[in-house]
XYZ file of C-alpha atoms in Angstrom:
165
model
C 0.000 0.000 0.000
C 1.356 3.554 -0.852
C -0.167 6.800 -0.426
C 0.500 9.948 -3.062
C 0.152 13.184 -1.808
C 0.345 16.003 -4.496
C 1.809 19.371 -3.799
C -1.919 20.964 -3.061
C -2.337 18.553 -0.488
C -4.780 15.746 -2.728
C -4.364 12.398 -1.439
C -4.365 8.640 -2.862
C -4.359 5.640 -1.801
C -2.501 3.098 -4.324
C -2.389 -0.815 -3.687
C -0.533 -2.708 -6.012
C -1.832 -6.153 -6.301
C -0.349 -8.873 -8.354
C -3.486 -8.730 -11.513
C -4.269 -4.955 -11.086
C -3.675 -1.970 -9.573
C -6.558 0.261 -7.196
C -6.502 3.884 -6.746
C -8.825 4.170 -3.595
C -10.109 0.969 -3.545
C -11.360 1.129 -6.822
C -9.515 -0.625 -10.077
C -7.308 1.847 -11.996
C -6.937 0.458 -16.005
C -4.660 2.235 -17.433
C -2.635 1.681 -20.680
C 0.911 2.367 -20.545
C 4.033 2.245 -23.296
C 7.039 3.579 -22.602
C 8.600 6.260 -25.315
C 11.882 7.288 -24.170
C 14.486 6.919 -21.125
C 12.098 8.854 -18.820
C 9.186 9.487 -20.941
C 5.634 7.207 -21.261
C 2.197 7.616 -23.354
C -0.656 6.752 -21.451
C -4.080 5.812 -22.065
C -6.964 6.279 -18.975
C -10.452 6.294 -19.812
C -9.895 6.878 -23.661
C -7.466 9.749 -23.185
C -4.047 10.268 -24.267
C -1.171 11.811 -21.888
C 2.711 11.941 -21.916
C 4.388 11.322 -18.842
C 8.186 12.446 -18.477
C 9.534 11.984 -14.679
C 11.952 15.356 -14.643
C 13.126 14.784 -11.346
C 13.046 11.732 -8.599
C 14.320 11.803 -4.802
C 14.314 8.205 -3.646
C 15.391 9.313 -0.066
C 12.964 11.928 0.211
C 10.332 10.042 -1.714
C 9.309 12.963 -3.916
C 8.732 12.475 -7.752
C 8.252 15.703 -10.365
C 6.522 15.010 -13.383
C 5.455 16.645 -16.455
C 1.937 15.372 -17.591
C 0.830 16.980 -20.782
C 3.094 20.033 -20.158
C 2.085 20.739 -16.487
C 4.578 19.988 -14.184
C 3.454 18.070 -10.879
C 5.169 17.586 -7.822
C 4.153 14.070 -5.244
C 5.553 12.803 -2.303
C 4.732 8.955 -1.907
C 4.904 6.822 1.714
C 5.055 3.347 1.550
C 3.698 1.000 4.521
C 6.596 1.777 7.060
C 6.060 5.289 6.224
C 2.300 5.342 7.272
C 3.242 2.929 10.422
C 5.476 5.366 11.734
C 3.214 8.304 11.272
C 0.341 6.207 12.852
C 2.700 5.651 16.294
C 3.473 9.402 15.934
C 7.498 8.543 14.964
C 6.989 10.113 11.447
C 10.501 12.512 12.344
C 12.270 9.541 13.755
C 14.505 8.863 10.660
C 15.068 12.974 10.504
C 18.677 13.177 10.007
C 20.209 15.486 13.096
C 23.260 17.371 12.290
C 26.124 17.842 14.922
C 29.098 17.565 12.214
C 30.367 17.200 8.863
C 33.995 15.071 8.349
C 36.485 14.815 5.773
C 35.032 12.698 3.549
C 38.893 12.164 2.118
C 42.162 13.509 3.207
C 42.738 16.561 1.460
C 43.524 20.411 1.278
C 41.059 22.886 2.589
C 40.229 25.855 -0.199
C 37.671 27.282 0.770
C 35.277 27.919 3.645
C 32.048 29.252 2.839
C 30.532 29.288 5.831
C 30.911 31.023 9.078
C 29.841 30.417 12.641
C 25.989 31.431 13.520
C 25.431 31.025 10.264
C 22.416 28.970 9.184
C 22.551 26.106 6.616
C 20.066 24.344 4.728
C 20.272 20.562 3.820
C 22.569 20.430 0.487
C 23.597 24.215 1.115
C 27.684 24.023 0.139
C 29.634 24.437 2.492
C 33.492 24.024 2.321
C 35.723 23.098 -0.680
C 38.161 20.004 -0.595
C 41.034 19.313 -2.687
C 41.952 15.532 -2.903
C 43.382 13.432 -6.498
C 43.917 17.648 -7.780
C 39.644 17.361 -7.801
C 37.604 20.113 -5.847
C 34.820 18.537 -4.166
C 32.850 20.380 -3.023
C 30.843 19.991 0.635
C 27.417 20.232 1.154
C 25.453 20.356 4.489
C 23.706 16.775 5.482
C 21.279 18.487 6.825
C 19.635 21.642 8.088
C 21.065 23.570 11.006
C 23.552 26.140 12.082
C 26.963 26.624 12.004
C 28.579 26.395 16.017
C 32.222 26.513 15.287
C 34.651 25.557 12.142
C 37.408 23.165 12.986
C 40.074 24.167 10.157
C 41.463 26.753 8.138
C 41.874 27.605 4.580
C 44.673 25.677 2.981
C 45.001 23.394 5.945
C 45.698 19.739 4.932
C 43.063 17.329 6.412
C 43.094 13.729 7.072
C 39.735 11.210 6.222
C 37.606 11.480 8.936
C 38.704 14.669 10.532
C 35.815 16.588 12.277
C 35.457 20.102 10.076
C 32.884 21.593 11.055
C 30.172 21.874 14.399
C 26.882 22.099 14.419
């Protein structure tokens, strides 16, 4: 069982059985061919629609889509999902941020952050030289900045705590 929630808050309930699919309880026949990599014609109830997925986060469990030309944004739970909302744990697997390590040993070039400053999940944060590649570092998660552990053009070893939050 899997429930889709679109953007402006509309809700379904999708069970996918071994002989057929139900969209709230009721059988959903549908008629679909893919076209290209990420692209699908569909036929529902004598209508025609493309369907191109534009963007997918498995982690977060949110799918964009183009339908037709309109773009629309869900965000799908599967059965542990619901569970966990049910016994009121639905933030349980919230990812808490209290540091971000060297993910390689390498040379510090840039920091660009500074402390009380206030990060957003994927927000960069620090550049890392290691194999003559910049990488650069992204916050885990959201939160803000306590204290940085290392300098500009400071060598760093895997591991190596970086930065507090």
């Amino acid at each position: 069982m899997l429930q889709v929630k679109t953007a402006n808050d509309k809700t379904w309930q999708v069970d996918i059985q071994k002989d057929a699919i139900l969209l709230n309880e009721t059988p959903f026949n549908w008629d679909i061919t893919p076209i290209g990599p990420k692209t699908y014609h569909i036929i529902h109830n004598y209508k025609s629609y493309t369907a191109e997925l534009v963007q997918a986060d498995y982690q977060a469990k949110a799918f964009t889509f183009k339908i037709n030309g309109v773009t629309h944004t869900v965000s799908v739970k599967d059965q542990f999902d619901l569970l966990l909302d049910k016994l009121g744990m639905s933030n349980a697997n919230a990812q808490k941020v209290n540091d971000v390590k060297a993910p390689m040993p390498g040379l510090i070039l840039e920091i660009k952050v500074q402390p009380g400053q206030e990060v957003k999940k994927g927000d960069p944060i620090m550049i890392l030289e290691a194999m003559k590649m910049e990488n650069i570092l992204k916050s885990p998660g959201d939160g803000v900045v306590k204290e940085i552990k290392v300098a500009v053009k400071q060598n760093v070893e895997k591991n190596q705590v970086l930065i507090l939050f």
